[in-house]
mmCIF file of C-alpha atoms and ligand atoms in Angstrom:
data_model
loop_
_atom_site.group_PDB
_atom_site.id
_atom_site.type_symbol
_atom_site.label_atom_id
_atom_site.label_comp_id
_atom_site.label_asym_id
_atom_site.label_seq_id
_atom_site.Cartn_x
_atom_site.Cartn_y
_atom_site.Cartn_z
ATOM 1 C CA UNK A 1 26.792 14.284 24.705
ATOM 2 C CA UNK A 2 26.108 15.752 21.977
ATOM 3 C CA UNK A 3 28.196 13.987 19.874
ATOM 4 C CA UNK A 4 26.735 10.377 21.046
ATOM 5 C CA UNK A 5 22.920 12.431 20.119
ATOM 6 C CA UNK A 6 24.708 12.472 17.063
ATOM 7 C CA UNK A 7 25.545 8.960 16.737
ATOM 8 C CA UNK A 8 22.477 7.673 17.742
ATOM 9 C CA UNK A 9 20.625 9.863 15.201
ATOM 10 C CA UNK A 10 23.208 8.027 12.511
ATOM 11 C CA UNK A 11 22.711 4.865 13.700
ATOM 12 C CA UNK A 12 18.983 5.247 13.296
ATOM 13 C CA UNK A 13 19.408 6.546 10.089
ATOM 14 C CA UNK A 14 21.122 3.880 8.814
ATOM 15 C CA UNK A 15 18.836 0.856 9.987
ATOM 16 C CA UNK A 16 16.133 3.247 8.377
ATOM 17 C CA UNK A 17 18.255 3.249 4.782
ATOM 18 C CA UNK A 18 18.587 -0.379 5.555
ATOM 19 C CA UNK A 19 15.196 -1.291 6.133
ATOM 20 C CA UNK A 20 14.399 0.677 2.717
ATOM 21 C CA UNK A 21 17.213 -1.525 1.158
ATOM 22 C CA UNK A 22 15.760 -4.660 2.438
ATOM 23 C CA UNK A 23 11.997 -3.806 1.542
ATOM 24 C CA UNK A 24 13.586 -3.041 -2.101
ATOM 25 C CA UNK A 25 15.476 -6.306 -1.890
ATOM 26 C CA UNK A 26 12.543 -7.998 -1.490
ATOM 27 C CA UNK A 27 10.146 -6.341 -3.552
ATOM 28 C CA UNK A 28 12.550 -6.878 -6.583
ATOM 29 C CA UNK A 29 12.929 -11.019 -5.585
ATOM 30 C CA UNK A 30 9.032 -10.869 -5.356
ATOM 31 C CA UNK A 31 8.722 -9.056 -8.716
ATOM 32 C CA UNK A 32 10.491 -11.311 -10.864
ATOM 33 C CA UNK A 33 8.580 -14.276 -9.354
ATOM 34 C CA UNK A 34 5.389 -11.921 -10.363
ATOM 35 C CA UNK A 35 6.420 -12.403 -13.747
ATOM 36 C CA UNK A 36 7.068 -15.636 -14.019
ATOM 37 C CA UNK A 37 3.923 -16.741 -12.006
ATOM 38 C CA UNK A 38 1.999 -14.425 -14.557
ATOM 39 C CA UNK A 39 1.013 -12.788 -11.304
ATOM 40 C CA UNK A 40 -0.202 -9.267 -12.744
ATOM 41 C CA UNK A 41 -3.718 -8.089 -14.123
ATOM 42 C CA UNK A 42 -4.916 -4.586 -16.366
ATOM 43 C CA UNK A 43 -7.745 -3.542 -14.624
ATOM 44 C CA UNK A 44 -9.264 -0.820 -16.792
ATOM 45 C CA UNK A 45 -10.610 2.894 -15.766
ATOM 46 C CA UNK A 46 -12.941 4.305 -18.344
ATOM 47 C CA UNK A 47 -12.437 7.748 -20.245
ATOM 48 C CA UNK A 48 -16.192 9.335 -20.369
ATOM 49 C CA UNK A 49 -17.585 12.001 -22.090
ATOM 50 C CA UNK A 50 -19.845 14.023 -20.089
ATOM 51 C CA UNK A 51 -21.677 15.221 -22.893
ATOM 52 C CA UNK A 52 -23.460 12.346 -23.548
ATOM 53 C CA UNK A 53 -21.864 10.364 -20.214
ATOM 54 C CA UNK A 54 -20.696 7.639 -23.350
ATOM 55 C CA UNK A 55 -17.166 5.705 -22.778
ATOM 56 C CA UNK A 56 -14.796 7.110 -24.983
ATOM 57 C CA UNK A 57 -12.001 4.825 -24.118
ATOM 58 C CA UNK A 58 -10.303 3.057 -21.191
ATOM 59 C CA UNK A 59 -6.788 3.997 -19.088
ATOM 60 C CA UNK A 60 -5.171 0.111 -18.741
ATOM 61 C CA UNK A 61 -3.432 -0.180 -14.802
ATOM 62 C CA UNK A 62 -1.638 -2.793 -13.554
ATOM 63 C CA UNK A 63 -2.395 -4.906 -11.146
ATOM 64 C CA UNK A 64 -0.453 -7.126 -9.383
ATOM 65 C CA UNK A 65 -2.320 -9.994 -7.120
ATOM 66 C CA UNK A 66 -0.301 -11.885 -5.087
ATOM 67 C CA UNK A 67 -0.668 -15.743 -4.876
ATOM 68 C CA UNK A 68 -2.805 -15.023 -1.391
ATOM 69 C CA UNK A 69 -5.183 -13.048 -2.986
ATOM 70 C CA UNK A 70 -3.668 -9.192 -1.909
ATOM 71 C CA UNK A 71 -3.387 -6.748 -4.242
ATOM 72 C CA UNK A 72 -0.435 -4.622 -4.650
ATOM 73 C CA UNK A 73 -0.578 -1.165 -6.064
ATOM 74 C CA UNK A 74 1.241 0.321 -8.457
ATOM 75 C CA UNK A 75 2.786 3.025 -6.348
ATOM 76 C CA UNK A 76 4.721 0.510 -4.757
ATOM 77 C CA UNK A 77 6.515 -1.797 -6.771
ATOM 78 C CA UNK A 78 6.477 0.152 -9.935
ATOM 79 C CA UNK A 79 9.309 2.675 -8.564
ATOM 80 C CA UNK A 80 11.074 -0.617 -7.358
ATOM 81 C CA UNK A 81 10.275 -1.953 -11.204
ATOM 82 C CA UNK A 82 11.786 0.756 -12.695
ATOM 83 C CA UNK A 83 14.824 1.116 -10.540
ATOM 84 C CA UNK A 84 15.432 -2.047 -11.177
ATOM 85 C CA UNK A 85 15.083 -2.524 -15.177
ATOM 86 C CA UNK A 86 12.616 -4.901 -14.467
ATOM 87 C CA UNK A 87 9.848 -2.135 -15.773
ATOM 88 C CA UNK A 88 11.026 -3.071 -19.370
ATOM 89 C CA UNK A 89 10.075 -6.891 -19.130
ATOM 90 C CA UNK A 90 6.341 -5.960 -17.163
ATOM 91 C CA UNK A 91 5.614 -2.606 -19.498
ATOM 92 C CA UNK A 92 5.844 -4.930 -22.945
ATOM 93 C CA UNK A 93 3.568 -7.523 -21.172
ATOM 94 C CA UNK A 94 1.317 -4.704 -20.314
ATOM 95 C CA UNK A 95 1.051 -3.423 -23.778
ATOM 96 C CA UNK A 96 0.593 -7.226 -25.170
ATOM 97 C CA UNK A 97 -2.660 -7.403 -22.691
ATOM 98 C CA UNK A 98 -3.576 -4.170 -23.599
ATOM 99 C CA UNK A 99 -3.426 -4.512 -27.368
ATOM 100 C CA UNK A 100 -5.056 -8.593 -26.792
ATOM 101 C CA UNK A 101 -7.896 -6.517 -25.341
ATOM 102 C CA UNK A 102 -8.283 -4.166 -28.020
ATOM 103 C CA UNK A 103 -7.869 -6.736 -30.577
ATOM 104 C CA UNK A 104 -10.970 -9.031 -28.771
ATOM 105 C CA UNK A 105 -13.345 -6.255 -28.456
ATOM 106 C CA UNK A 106 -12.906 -5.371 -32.130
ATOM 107 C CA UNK A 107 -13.631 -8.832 -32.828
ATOM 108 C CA UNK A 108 -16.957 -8.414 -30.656
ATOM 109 C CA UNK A 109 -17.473 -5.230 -33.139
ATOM 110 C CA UNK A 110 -16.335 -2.522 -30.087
ATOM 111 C CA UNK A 111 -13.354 -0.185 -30.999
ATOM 112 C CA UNK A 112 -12.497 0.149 -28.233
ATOM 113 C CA UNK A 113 -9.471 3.058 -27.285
ATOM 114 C CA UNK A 114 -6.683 1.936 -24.112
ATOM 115 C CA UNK A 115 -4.443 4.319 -22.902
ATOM 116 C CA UNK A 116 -1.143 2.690 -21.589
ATOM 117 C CA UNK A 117 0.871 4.390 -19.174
ATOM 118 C CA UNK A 118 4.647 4.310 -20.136
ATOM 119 C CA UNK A 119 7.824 4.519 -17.727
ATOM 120 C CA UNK A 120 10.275 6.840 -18.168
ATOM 121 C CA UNK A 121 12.987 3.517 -18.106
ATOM 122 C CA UNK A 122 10.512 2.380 -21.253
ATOM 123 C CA UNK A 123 10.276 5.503 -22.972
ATOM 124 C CA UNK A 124 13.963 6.119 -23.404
ATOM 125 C CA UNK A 125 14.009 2.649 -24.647
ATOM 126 C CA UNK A 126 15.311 3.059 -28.327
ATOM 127 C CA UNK A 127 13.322 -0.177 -28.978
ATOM 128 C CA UNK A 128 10.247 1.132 -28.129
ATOM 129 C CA UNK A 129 8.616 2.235 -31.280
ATOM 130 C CA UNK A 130 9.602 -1.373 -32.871
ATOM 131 C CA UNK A 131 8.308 -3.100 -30.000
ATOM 132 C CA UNK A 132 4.801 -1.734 -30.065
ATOM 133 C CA UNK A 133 4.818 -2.358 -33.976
ATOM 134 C CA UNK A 134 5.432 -5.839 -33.548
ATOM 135 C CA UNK A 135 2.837 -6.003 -30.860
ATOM 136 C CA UNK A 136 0.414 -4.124 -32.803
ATOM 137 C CA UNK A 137 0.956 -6.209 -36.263
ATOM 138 C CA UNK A 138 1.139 -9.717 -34.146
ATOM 139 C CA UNK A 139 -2.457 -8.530 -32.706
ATOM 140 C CA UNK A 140 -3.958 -6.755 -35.249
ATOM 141 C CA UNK A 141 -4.749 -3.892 -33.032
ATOM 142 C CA UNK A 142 -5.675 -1.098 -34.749
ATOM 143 C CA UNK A 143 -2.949 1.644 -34.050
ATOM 144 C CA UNK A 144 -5.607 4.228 -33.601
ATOM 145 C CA UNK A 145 -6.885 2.384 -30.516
ATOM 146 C CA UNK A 146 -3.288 3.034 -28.848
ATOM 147 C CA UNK A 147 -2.760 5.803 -26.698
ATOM 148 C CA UNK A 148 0.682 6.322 -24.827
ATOM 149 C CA UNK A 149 0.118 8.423 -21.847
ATOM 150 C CA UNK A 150 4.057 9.726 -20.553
ATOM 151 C CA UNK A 151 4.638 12.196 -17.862
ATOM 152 C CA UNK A 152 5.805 16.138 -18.580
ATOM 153 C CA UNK A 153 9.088 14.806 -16.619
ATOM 154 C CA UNK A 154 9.648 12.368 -19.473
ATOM 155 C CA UNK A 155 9.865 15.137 -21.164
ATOM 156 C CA UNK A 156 12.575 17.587 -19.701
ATOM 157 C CA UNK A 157 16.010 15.940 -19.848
ATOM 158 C CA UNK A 158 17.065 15.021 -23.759
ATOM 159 C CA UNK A 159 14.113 17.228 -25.441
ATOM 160 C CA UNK A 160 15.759 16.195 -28.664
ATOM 161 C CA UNK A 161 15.696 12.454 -28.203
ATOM 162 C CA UNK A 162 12.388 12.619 -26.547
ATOM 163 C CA UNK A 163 10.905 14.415 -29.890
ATOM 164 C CA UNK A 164 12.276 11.694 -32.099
ATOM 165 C CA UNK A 165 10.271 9.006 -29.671
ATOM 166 C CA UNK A 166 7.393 10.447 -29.869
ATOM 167 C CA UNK A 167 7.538 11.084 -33.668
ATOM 168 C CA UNK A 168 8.423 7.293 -33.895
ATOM 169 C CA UNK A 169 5.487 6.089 -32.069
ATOM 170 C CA UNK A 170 2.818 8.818 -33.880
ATOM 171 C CA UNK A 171 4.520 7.532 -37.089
ATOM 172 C CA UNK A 172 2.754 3.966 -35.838
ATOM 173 C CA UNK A 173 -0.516 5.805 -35.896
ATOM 174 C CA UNK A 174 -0.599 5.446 -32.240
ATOM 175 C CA UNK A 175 -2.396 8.419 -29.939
ATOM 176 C CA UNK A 176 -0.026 10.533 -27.059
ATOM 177 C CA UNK A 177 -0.859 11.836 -23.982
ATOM 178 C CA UNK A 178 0.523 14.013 -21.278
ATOM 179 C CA UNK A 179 -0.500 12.295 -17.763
ATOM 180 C CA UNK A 180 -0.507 14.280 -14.614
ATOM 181 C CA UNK A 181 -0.334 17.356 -15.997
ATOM 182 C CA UNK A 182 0.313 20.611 -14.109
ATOM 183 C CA UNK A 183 2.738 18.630 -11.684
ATOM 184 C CA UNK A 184 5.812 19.475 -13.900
ATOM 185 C CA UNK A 185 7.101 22.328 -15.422
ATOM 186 C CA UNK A 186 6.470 22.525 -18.775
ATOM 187 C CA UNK A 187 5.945 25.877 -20.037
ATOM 188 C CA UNK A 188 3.578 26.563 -23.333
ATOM 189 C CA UNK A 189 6.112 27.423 -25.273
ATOM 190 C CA UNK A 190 8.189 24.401 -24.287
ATOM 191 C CA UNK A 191 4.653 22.191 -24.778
ATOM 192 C CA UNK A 192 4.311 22.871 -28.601
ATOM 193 C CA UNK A 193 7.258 21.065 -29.855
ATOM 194 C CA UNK A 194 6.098 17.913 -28.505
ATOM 195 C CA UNK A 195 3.521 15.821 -30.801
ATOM 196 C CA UNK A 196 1.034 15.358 -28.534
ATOM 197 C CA UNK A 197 -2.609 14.904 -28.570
ATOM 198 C CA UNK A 198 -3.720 14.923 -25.121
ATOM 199 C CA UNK A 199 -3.705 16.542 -21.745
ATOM 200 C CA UNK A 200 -4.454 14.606 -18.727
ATOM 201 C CA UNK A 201 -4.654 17.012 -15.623
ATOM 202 C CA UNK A 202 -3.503 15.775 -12.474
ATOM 203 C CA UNK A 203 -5.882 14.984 -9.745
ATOM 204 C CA UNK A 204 -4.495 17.134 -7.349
ATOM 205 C CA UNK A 205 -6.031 20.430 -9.097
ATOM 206 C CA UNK A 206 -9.407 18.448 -9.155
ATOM 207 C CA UNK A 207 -9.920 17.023 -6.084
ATOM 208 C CA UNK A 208 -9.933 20.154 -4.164
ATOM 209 C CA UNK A 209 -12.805 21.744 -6.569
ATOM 210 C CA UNK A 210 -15.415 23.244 -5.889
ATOM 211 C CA UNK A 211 -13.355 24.469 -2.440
ATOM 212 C CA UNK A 212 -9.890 26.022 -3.473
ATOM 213 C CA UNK A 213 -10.319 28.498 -5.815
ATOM 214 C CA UNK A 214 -6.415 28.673 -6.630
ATOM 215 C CA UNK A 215 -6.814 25.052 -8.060
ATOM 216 C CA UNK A 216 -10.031 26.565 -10.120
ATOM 217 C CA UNK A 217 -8.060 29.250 -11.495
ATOM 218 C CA UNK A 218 -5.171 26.655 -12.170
ATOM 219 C CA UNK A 219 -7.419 24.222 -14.295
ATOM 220 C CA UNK A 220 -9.513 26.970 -16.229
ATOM 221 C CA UNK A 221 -6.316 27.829 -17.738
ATOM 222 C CA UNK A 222 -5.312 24.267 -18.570
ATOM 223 C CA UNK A 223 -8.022 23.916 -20.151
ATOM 224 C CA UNK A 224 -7.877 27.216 -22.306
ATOM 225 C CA UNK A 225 -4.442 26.741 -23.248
ATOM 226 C CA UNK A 226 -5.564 23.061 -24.189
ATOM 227 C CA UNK A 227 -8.192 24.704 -26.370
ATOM 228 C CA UNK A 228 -5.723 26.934 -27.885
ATOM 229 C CA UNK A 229 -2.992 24.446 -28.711
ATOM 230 C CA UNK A 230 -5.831 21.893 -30.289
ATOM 231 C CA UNK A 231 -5.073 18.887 -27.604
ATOM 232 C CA UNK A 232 -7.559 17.019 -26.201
ATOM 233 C CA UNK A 233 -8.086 17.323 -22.455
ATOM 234 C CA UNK A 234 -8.908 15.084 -20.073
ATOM 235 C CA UNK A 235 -9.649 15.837 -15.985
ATOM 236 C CA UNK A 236 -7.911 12.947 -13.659
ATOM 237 C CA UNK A 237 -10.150 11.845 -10.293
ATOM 238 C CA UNK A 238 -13.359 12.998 -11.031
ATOM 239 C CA UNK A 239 -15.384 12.080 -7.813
ATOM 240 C CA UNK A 240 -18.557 15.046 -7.196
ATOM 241 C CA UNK A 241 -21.319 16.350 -9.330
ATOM 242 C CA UNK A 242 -19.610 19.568 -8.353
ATOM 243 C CA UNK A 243 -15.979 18.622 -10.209
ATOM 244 C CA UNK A 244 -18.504 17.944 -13.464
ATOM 245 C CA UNK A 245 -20.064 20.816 -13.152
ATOM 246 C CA UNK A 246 -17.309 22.927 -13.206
ATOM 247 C CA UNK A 247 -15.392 21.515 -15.789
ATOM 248 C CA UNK A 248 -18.517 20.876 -17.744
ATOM 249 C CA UNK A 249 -18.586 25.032 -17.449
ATOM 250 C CA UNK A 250 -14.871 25.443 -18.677
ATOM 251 C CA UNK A 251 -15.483 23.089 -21.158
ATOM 252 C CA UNK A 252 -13.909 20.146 -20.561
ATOM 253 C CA UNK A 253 -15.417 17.025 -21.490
ATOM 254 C CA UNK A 254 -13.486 14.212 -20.699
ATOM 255 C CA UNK A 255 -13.442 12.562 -17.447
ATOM 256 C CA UNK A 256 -11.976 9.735 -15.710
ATOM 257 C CA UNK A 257 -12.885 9.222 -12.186
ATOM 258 C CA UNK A 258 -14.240 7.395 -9.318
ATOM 259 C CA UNK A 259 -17.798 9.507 -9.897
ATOM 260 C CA UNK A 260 -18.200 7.008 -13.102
ATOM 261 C CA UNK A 261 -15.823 4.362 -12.265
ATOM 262 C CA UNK A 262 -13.328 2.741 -10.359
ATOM 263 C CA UNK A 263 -10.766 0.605 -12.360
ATOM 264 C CA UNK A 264 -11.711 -3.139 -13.060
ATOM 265 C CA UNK A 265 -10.564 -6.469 -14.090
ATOM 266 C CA UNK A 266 -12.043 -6.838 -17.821
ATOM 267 C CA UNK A 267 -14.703 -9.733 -16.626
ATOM 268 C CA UNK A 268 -16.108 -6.653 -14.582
ATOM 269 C CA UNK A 269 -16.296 -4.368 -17.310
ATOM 270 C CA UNK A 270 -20.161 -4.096 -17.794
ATOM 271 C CA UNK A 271 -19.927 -1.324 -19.563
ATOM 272 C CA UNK A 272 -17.995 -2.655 -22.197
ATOM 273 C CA UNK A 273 -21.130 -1.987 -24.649
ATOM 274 C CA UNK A 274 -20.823 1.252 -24.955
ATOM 275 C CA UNK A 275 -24.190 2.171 -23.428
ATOM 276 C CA UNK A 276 -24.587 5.076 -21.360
ATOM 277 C CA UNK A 277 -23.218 4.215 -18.095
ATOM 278 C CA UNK A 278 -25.007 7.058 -15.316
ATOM 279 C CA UNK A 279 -28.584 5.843 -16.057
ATOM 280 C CA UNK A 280 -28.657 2.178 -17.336
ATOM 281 C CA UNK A 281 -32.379 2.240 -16.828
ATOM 282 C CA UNK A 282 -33.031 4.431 -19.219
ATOM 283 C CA UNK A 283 -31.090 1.477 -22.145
HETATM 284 P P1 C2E B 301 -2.017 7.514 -13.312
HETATM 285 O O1 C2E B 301 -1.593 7.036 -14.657
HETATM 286 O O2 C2E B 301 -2.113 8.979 -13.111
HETATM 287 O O3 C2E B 301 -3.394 6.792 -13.031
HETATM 288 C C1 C2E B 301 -4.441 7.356 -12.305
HETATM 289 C C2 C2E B 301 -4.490 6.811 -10.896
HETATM 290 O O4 C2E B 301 -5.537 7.464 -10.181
HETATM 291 C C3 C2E B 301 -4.823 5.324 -10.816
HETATM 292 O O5 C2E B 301 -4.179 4.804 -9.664
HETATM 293 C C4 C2E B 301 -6.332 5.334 -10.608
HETATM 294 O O6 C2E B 301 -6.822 4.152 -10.003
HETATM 295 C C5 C2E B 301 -6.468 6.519 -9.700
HETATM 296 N N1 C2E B 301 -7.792 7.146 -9.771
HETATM 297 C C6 C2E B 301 -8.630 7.220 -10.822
HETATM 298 N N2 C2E B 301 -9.751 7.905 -10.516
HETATM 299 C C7 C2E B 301 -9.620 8.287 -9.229
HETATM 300 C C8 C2E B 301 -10.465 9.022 -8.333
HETATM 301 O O7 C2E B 301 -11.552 9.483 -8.665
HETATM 302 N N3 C2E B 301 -9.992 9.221 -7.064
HETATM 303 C C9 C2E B 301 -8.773 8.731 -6.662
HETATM 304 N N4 C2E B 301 -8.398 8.949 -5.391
HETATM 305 N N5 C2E B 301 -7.953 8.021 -7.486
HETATM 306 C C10 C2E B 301 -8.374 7.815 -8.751
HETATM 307 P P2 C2E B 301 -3.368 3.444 -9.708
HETATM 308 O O8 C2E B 301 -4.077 2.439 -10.564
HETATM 309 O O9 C2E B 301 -3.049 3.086 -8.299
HETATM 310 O O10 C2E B 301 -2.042 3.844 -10.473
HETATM 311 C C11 C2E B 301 -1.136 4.765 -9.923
HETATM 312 C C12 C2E B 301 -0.062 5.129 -10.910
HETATM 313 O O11 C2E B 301 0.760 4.001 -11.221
HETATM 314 C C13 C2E B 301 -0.607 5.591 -12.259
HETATM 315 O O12 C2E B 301 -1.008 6.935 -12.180
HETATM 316 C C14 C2E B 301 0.605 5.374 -13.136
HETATM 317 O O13 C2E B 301 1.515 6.438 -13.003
HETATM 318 C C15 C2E B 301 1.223 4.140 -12.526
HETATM 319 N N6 C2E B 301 0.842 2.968 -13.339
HETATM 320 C C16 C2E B 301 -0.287 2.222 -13.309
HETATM 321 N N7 C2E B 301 -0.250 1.240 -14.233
HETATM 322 C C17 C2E B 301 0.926 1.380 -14.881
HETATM 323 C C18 C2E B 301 1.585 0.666 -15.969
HETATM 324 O O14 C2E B 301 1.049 -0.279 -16.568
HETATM 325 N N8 C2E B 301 2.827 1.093 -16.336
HETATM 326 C C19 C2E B 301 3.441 2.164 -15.720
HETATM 327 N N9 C2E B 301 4.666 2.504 -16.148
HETATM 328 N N10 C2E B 301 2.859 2.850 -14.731
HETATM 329 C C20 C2E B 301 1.627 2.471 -14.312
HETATM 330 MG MG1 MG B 302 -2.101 7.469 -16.518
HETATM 331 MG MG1 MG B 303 -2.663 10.324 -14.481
HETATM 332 MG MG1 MG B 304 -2.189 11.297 -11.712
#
């Protein structure tokens, strides 16, 4: 009886792993037709300061719009994308488009700053710094506008080899940024012998504020040991007055968040003008 329990809990299994296979299968067929098809879009998030509620700079994220109009998020083709390789192929279009963008605002007279998120299939990509040279002098981006944003995980591993990539790509002039920070495991001591210049916490200490005073505690000291180590910081999915004021209080600055912004496709970008976004009468 108990074996057959057994069996049937196996067979289930199985068709479960298969149906992931399958969905995988499909999602990787569908991908490379994405690319071909030119099928994906940045939509872009912007970075504000709350000081002065001005745009500092923009997070690119991809986008990918199928040919019947629905849009796929990232969180579920990217892990396929990556799994597959085929990460390497979409991340250089994504910084083309992102470094295309930068390069037509500053012909409009906006310097504009876009942070691109990077894979950890990319990052250990020995490639990588050349690549975003040649997309940087084929462009004429300016390098300063550039901001890699790579996960703590990215991190752990080969500490040695991930030093020498980021030292490659600040050698470009190009910004770097730790995104979701907090989820990982970094330690401070382990955090200073990376060349970074940014912190970007991770939503999930912010979205609970003003309620859970464990996550308060949690980001007070990000932010501190941000201060102390000189990196920028930056709080992930701002959405309340109350999240502001609170990190407004612990002084952090930069926000990205739904409060301000949801992503969008360029054409949407009204704000592209740098003027202050919160009370457009007032321009
Ligand atoms: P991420 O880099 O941490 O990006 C922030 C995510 O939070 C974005 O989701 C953004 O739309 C969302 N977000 C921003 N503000 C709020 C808010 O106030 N509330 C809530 N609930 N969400 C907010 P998105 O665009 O779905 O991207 C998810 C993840 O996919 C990104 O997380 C990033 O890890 C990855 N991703 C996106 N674009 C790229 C890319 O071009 N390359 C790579 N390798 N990964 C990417
Ligand atoms: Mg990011
Ligand atoms: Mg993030
Ligand atoms: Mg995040």
């Amino acid at each position: 009886e108990a074996k057959a329990r057994g069996k049937n809990t196996y067979h289930f299994f199985s068709q479960d792993l298969n149906d992931a296979a399958k969905e995988k299968l499909l999602i990787e067929t569908q991908l490379r037709e994405a690319i071909r098809e030119h099928q994906f879009v940045l939509f872009y998030q912007p970075k504000i300061d709350i000081r002065d509620q001005r745009i500092v700079g923009y997070e690119a994220l991809l986008r990918w719009i199928r040919p019947d109009g629905s849009m796929i998020p990232p969180l579920r083709f990217i892990p396929v994308a990556e799994s597959t390789g085929l990460i390497v192929e979409i991340g250089e279009w994504v910084i083309w488009e992102a470094c295309r963008f930068i390069s037509r605002q500053q012909s409009k007279g906006h310097d504009v700053t876009i942070a691109v998120n990077l894979s950890a299939r990319q990052f250990t990509d020995q490639n990588l710094a050349a690549m975003v040279e040649r997309i940087l002098i084929r462009t004429c981006a300016k390098p300063q506008s550039l901001t890699f944003e790579i996960t703590e995980s990215m991190l752990m591993g080969d500490t040695d080899a991930a030093i020498a990539q980021l030292n490659e790509l600040k050698n470009l002039g190009v910004a770097l940024s730790i995104d979701d920070f907090g989820t990982g495991y970094s330690s401070l001591s382990y955090l200073k012998r990376f060349p970074v210049d940014e912190l970007k916490i991770d939503r999930s200490f912010v979205k609970d504020i003003p309620e859970d005073t464990n996550d308060m505690d949690i980001v007070a000291a990000i932010i501190a040991m941000a201060q102390k180590m000189n990196l920028r910081v930056v709080a992930e999915g701002v959405e309340t007055p109350e999240q502001i004021d609170f990190l407004n209080n612990n002084a952090c600055y930069l926000v990205q968040g739904y409060f301000f912004s949801m992503p969008r496709a360029e054409q949407e970008l009204f704000h592209l003008n740098y003027q202050p976004l919160v009370h457009p009468t007032h321009v």
